[in-house]
Coordinates of C-alpha atoms and ligand atoms in Angstrom, one line a residue:
M1 CA 59.3 55.3 42.2
T2 CA 56.2 57.7 42.5
H3 CA 54.4 55.9 45.7
V4 CA 55.2 53.1 48.2
S5 CA 53.6 50.3 47.9
I6 CA 52.5 47.6 50.8
D7 CA 54.2 44.4 51.2
P8 CA 51.4 42.3 51.3
R9 CA 53.5 39.5 54.2
T10 CA 52.1 40.0 57.1
P11 CA 55.1 41.4 59.3
R12 CA 55.6 38.7 62.1
G13 CA 56.2 39.7 65.6
A14 CA 59.6 40.1 65.5
D15 CA 60.0 41.8 63.0
L16 CA 57.5 44.5 64.2
A17 CA 59.5 44.5 67.1
D18 CA 62.4 45.5 65.1
L19 CA 60.6 47.9 63.2
V20 CA 59.5 49.7 66.4
K21 CA 63.5 50.1 67.7
R22 CA 64.6 50.6 64.6
S23 CA 62.0 53.8 64.6
V24 CA 62.7 55.1 67.6
A25 CA 66.7 54.9 66.8
L26 CA 65.6 57.1 63.5
I27 CA 63.9 59.6 65.0
E28 CA 66.8 60.2 68.2
R29 CA 69.4 60.4 65.1
L30 CA 67.7 62.9 63.1
Q31 CA 66.4 65.3 65.8
H32 CA 68.6 68.2 65.9
P33 CA 71.0 68.9 68.4
Q34 CA 68.8 72.0 69.7
G35 CA 65.7 69.7 70.2
A36 CA 63.5 69.9 67.0
Y37 CA 62.4 66.5 65.2
P38 CA 62.2 67.6 61.3
A39 CA 58.7 66.6 59.5
S40 CA 61.2 65.2 56.7
P41 CA 64.5 65.0 56.2
T42 CA 64.8 64.6 52.9
F43 CA 60.8 65.7 51.1
S44 CA 61.2 69.5 49.5
A45 CA 59.1 71.1 50.9
Y46 CA 59.1 69.9 54.8
R47 CA 62.7 69.3 54.5
G48 CA 64.7 71.8 57.0
Y49 CA 60.8 72.3 59.4
S50 CA 59.8 71.1 62.4
W51 CA 55.9 71.7 62.9
F52 CA 54.6 71.5 66.9
R53 CA 51.9 69.1 65.7
D54 CA 54.1 66.8 64.3
G55 CA 56.7 67.4 66.7
A56 CA 54.5 67.0 70.0
F57 CA 53.0 63.4 68.8
I58 CA 56.3 62.5 68.3
A59 CA 57.9 63.5 71.7
D60 CA 54.7 61.7 73.0
A61 CA 56.0 58.7 71.2
M62 CA 59.6 58.7 72.1
S63 CA 58.3 59.7 75.9
A64 CA 55.9 56.4 75.8
A65 CA 59.1 54.1 74.3
G66 CA 61.1 55.3 77.0
A67 CA 63.5 57.9 74.9
V68 CA 63.0 60.3 77.9
D69 CA 65.8 62.7 77.1
S70 CA 64.8 63.0 73.3
A71 CA 61.2 63.9 74.2
S72 CA 62.6 66.4 77.0
R73 CA 64.4 68.4 74.7
F74 CA 61.3 68.5 72.0
F75 CA 59.6 70.4 74.7
D76 CA 62.9 72.4 75.6
W77 CA 63.2 73.7 71.9
C78 CA 59.3 74.6 72.2
G79 CA 60.2 76.3 74.9
R80 CA 62.9 78.8 73.4
M81 CA 59.9 79.1 70.1
L82 CA 57.2 80.3 72.3
A83 CA 59.8 82.7 74.1
A84 CA 61.4 84.2 70.8
H85 CA 57.7 84.9 70.3
A86 CA 56.6 86.1 73.6
D87 CA 56.0 89.8 72.6
E88 CA 53.8 88.8 69.8
V89 CA 51.9 86.9 72.1
A90 CA 51.3 89.8 74.4
E91 CA 50.3 92.2 70.9
I92 CA 47.7 89.3 70.0
V93 CA 46.4 88.8 74.0
A94 CA 46.2 92.7 73.9
A95 CA 44.4 93.1 70.7
E96 CA 41.9 90.6 71.3
A97 CA 41.2 91.6 75.1
A98 CA 40.4 95.5 73.5
G99 CA 38.2 94.2 71.2
S100 CA 40.3 94.8 68.0
P101 CA 42.0 91.5 67.2
L102 CA 44.8 91.0 65.0
P103 CA 44.6 89.5 61.4
D104 CA 45.4 85.8 60.4
D105 CA 48.9 87.2 59.2
R106 CA 49.9 88.2 62.7
M107 CA 49.2 85.0 64.1
L108 CA 52.3 82.6 65.6
P109 CA 53.8 80.5 63.2
T110 CA 52.8 77.1 62.4
R111 CA 56.1 75.4 62.0
F112 CA 60.0 76.8 62.5
T113 CA 62.9 75.6 60.9
L114 CA 65.3 73.1 62.8
D115 CA 67.2 76.3 64.3
G116 CA 64.4 78.1 65.7
S117 CA 63.7 80.4 62.9
A118 CA 60.2 81.5 61.1
G119 CA 62.4 80.2 57.7
D120 CA 61.9 82.7 54.5
D121 CA 59.4 80.1 52.8
D122 CA 55.5 80.7 52.7
W123 CA 53.8 78.5 54.9
W124 CA 49.5 78.2 55.2
D125 CA 49.9 79.6 59.0
F126 CA 48.0 80.2 61.8
Q127 CA 47.1 76.9 62.5
T128 CA 46.5 76.6 66.5
D129 CA 46.2 73.0 67.2
G130 CA 50.3 72.7 67.6
Y131 CA 50.2 75.1 70.4
G132 CA 47.4 72.9 72.4
T133 CA 48.9 69.4 71.6
W134 CA 52.8 70.0 72.5
V135 CA 51.6 71.2 76.4
W136 CA 49.3 68.1 76.4
A137 CA 52.3 66.1 75.0
A138 CA 54.7 67.9 77.3
V139 CA 52.5 67.4 80.8
A140 CA 51.8 63.4 79.8
H141 CA 56.0 63.4 79.6
A142 CA 56.2 65.1 82.8
R143 CA 53.6 62.5 84.3
R144 CA 54.6 59.3 82.6
H145 CA 58.4 59.9 84.2
G146 CA 57.9 61.7 86.8
L147 CA 59.6 64.9 85.6
S148 CA 58.8 68.7 87.0
L149 CA 57.0 71.1 85.2
E150 CA 58.9 73.6 86.1
R151 CA 61.3 73.5 83.0
W152 CA 58.7 73.7 80.5
A153 CA 56.7 76.3 82.7
P154 CA 56.4 79.9 80.8
G155 CA 56.4 78.2 77.4
I156 CA 53.2 76.5 79.1
R157 CA 51.7 79.9 80.1
L158 CA 52.4 81.6 76.8
S159 CA 50.3 79.0 75.2
V160 CA 48.0 79.1 77.5
D161 CA 47.6 83.1 76.8
Y162 CA 48.1 82.0 72.6
L163 CA 44.7 79.7 72.6
L164 CA 42.7 81.7 75.0
A165 CA 42.8 84.7 73.2
T166 CA 42.5 82.4 69.7
A167 CA 40.3 78.9 70.6
H168 CA 37.3 80.7 69.2
R169 CA 38.9 81.5 65.6
P170 CA 39.1 80.2 62.4
C171 CA 42.3 78.5 60.9
Y172 CA 44.2 75.8 58.8
D173 CA 43.0 72.3 59.8
W174 CA 45.6 69.7 60.3
W175 CA 46.0 69.5 56.6
E176 CA 46.7 73.1 56.1
E177 CA 43.3 73.6 54.5
H178 CA 40.0 75.8 55.0
A179 CA 41.7 78.3 56.9
D180 CA 37.5 79.9 57.1
Q181 CA 36.2 76.7 59.4
V182 CA 36.6 76.2 62.9
H183 CA 37.6 72.5 62.8
V184 CA 36.5 69.5 65.5
S185 CA 40.0 68.2 65.9
T186 CA 41.9 71.8 66.4
L187 CA 39.2 72.1 68.8
G188 CA 40.2 68.3 70.8
C189 CA 44.1 69.6 70.4
I190 CA 43.4 72.9 72.1
I191 CA 40.7 71.2 74.6
A192 CA 43.4 68.6 75.0
G193 CA 46.0 70.9 76.1
L194 CA 43.6 73.8 78.0
D195 CA 43.4 70.9 80.2
A196 CA 46.4 69.4 80.3
A197 CA 47.8 73.2 81.7
V198 CA 45.1 73.0 84.3
D199 CA 46.1 70.0 85.4
S200 CA 50.0 71.1 85.8
G201 CA 49.3 73.3 88.0
V202 CA 51.9 75.8 86.8
L203 CA 49.2 78.8 86.0
A204 CA 48.1 81.6 88.4
S205 CA 45.0 80.2 89.5
A206 CA 42.8 83.1 87.7
T207 CA 44.7 81.6 84.4
A208 CA 43.8 78.5 85.2
A209 CA 40.1 78.8 86.0
R210 CA 39.9 80.7 82.7
A211 CA 41.5 78.1 80.9
A212 CA 39.2 75.3 82.6
A213 CA 36.4 77.7 81.1
A214 CA 37.6 77.9 77.8
A215 CA 38.7 74.1 77.7
A216 CA 34.6 73.9 78.8
E217 CA 33.2 76.0 75.7
C218 CA 35.3 74.4 73.2
R219 CA 34.0 71.3 74.5
A220 CA 30.5 72.0 74.3
L221 CA 31.0 73.7 71.1
M222 CA 32.0 70.4 69.5
I223 CA 29.5 68.6 71.2
D224 CA 26.7 70.8 69.6
R225 CA 27.6 72.1 66.5
G226 CA 30.4 69.5 65.6
T227 CA 29.0 66.2 65.6
H228 CA 26.6 65.0 62.3
D229 CA 24.5 61.7 62.8
D230 CA 26.0 61.5 66.6
H231 CA 30.1 61.5 65.6
L232 CA 32.3 63.8 65.4
A233 CA 32.3 65.7 62.2
K234 CA 34.9 67.5 60.0
W235 CA 34.1 71.1 61.2
L236 CA 31.5 72.6 63.1
G237 CA 28.7 72.9 60.6
S238 CA 29.9 69.7 58.5
T239 CA 28.7 66.4 58.0
A240 CA 31.8 64.5 56.6
V241 CA 34.6 63.0 58.9
D242 CA 38.0 63.3 59.2
A243 CA 40.4 60.5 59.9
S244 CA 42.2 63.5 62.7
L245 CA 39.4 63.2 64.7
A246 CA 40.5 59.6 65.9
A247 CA 43.4 61.5 67.6
V248 CA 40.4 63.6 69.5
V249 CA 39.3 59.6 70.9
A250 CA 42.8 58.7 71.4
P251 CA 45.5 59.1 72.0
L252 CA 44.4 62.8 72.9
R253 CA 41.4 61.2 75.0
V254 CA 39.0 64.2 74.7
I255 CA 36.3 62.3 74.1
E256 CA 35.8 59.4 76.3
A257 CA 36.5 55.8 73.8
T258 CA 33.4 53.9 75.4
S259 CA 30.9 57.0 75.2
P260 CA 28.3 56.8 72.6
L261 CA 30.1 59.7 70.8
G262 CA 33.5 57.9 70.8
L263 CA 32.5 54.7 69.5
A264 CA 30.2 56.5 66.7
S265 CA 33.1 58.7 65.9
I266 CA 35.4 55.4 65.6
R267 CA 33.0 53.7 63.4
A268 CA 31.8 56.9 61.4
I269 CA 35.2 57.0 60.5
D270 CA 36.5 53.0 60.2
D271 CA 33.8 53.5 57.6
A272 CA 34.4 56.1 55.8
L273 CA 37.8 55.8 55.6
N274 CA 39.6 52.8 56.8
V275 CA 40.7 51.0 53.5
D276 CA 42.2 47.5 55.0
G277 CA 43.4 48.9 57.3
G278 CA 44.4 51.8 55.7
V279 CA 43.2 55.3 56.3
H280 CA 42.7 58.5 54.2
R281 CA 42.8 61.5 55.7
Y282 CA 38.8 62.3 54.1
L283 CA 37.3 61.7 50.9
D284 CA 37.8 64.6 48.7
D285 CA 41.1 64.2 49.9
T286 CA 43.6 65.1 46.7
F287 CA 47.1 65.9 47.8
F288 CA 49.3 63.0 46.5
G289 CA 46.3 61.5 45.1
G290 CA 44.6 61.1 48.3
G291 CA 46.5 57.7 49.4
Q292 CA 46.0 55.8 52.9
W293 CA 48.5 57.9 56.2
P294 CA 49.8 54.8 58.0
L295 CA 50.0 57.5 60.8
L296 CA 46.4 58.0 60.6
S297 CA 46.1 54.1 60.6
C298 CA 47.6 53.9 64.1
M299 CA 45.6 57.3 65.4
L300 CA 42.6 54.8 64.6
G301 CA 44.3 52.1 66.2
L302 CA 45.0 53.9 69.6
A303 CA 40.9 55.0 69.5
Y304 CA 40.6 51.2 69.4
A305 CA 42.4 50.0 71.6
A306 CA 41.2 53.1 74.1
A307 CA 37.9 51.5 73.4
G308 CA 39.0 48.1 74.4
D309 CA 38.9 46.6 70.9
R310 CA 42.7 45.1 70.8
E311 CA 42.4 42.8 67.8
R312 CA 41.0 45.8 65.0
A313 CA 43.9 47.7 66.9
H314 CA 46.8 45.6 66.4
A315 CA 45.1 44.7 62.6
Q316 CA 46.0 48.6 62.2
L317 CA 49.2 48.5 63.2
A318 CA 50.0 45.4 61.5
W319 CA 48.5 47.4 58.0
A320 CA 51.1 50.2 59.1
A321 CA 54.2 47.9 59.7
R322 CA 53.8 46.7 55.8
T323 CA 54.2 50.2 54.7
E324 CA 57.6 50.0 55.6
T325 CA 60.0 50.7 52.2
A326 CA 63.2 48.4 51.8
E327 CA 64.9 51.0 52.9
G328 CA 63.2 51.1 56.6
M329 CA 61.7 54.3 56.4
L330 CA 57.8 54.6 56.6
P331 CA 55.8 57.4 53.9
E332 CA 53.8 60.2 54.8
Q333 CA 51.1 58.3 52.0
V334 CA 50.9 55.4 50.1
G335 CA 49.0 54.9 46.5
E336 CA 47.1 51.7 46.9
H337 CA 43.9 53.3 47.0
L338 CA 44.0 56.5 45.7
L339 CA 41.1 58.6 46.0
A340 CA 42.0 61.5 43.3
P341 CA 44.2 59.3 41.5
D342 CA 44.4 62.1 38.5
R343 CA 45.2 64.4 40.9
E344 CA 48.4 62.6 41.7
Q345 CA 51.0 63.9 39.2
E346 CA 50.2 67.5 39.3
W347 CA 52.0 66.5 43.2
I348 CA 54.9 64.8 41.7
D349 CA 55.4 67.8 39.8
R350 CA 55.3 70.2 42.6
W351 CA 57.2 68.8 45.0
G352 CA 58.3 65.0 44.4
S353 CA 57.5 61.8 45.5
V354 CA 56.1 61.4 49.0
A355 CA 57.4 62.4 52.4
T356 CA 60.0 59.5 53.0
P357 CA 60.8 58.7 55.9
L358 CA 57.6 60.7 57.8
L359 CA 59.2 60.9 61.2
W360 CA 55.2 61.5 62.1
S361 CA 54.6 57.9 60.7
H362 CA 57.1 56.5 62.4
A363 CA 56.4 57.9 65.9
M364 CA 52.5 56.9 65.2
L365 CA 54.0 53.5 64.8
V366 CA 55.9 53.3 67.6
R367 CA 53.0 54.8 70.1
L368 CA 50.9 52.2 68.7
A369 CA 52.8 49.6 69.3
V370 CA 54.1 50.6 73.0
E371 CA 50.1 50.5 73.7
L372 CA 49.4 47.6 72.5
G373 CA 53.1 46.2 74.2
V374 CA 54.0 44.6 71.1
A375 CA 57.1 42.4 71.7
G376 CA 60.2 44.8 71.6
A377 CA 58.6 48.0 72.3
P378 CA 59.5 47.9 75.7
A379 CA 63.1 46.7 75.1
A380 CA 63.2 50.3 72.5
A381 CA 62.0 51.9 75.6
V382 CA 65.7 52.0 76.8
V383 CA 67.1 53.7 74.7
D384 CA 70.3 55.6 75.8
A385 CA 70.1 59.1 75.5
S386 CA 73.2 60.0 75.1
T387 CA 73.6 58.9 71.8
E388 CA 71.7 61.2 70.0
G389 CA 73.5 62.3 66.8
A390 CA 72.6 65.7 64.8
S391 CA 71.8 65.7 61.6
Ligands
LIG401 C1 50.2 67.6 56.7 C2 50.8 68.2 58.4 C3 52.0 68.2 58.5 C4 53.0 68.7 57.5 C5 54.4 68.1 57.9 C6 51.7 68.4 55.8 O1 51.3 68.2 54.6 O2 49.1 68.2 56.0 O3 49.7 68.1 58.7 O4 52.1 69.0 59.6 O5 53.0 67.7 56.1 O6 54.2 66.8 58.4

């Protein structure tokens, strides 16, 4: 099998509810005892690593599904990763304040091994989005379940210090590409994180004021230079769209879904990148031939739901559910509609078959199902936190 294919049957309500439940259970089973969520337990290039980006969205889905302890333990892990890098954050902040910013290779890692080291493998490090997204997810989790934020306060403060020193810098995007650009979805994650940190009340008042001002500056930048034809654009000055922008609308809710910018962005992503419910990352994508990503179908579904179009949101969920393999796993992408078919084989030769399961895919399906109140999702919400296994 090179690419996962789509089951043409529309999943019945009961199947979908069951898939949601099994997805929550799969994520819990694969969560490392120390709290990290592996991106994919078996895929060559991801095995043994956890990303702040994937993990934050996974934790948000687990929280929304009622797996409170699982989400909390991921945020604990984030806090430990940040504490272990507190000296580096202080150096980055001091160098920035002195007007001699450190180079990209001195920035924080993008991913960590499950037991918390930076790992030995080279990666496209310096991606700021995850340091905002986990703060957004942790604060939303605490609010959703009435938890104290004190437990994550030190990590939130370190993240804010780091983001205040780096928010304006070009860095790799969600897809670990184009390090020379300022990416609009990255800005969205930073804004969401800074706003949440301010709202959390754990920042000293001077830091809270700086965080609020930085979030406002990022938002102005996004609107002034990060839009094209009235919709959000892939990076500042770009005319292209990227499906990661759907997240800026929902679940991050940085741009109001029903605003002209929100509606135009949803439409632009749908027009350019959505083929029958399966959403591409961006038009020039060549990774594994540039297939359709179930997690992005669900992001677009969340944006539709936030805009009040539940019918389209359900259609996105149904498409994502149909990417389930015979083994009950959701892949990173499917290859029914490739943008660059001649580029697929080179990735298979390099890294093997598409990452399956991808926990982020399962998580986004769960998140959208909970949002839509799909039958069974509330039941999945009652997950026994004491059953988490080690992987
Ligand atoms: C994607 C990233 C993701 C990582 C782990 C990469 O191929 O581009 O967005 O964080 O895989 O899932």
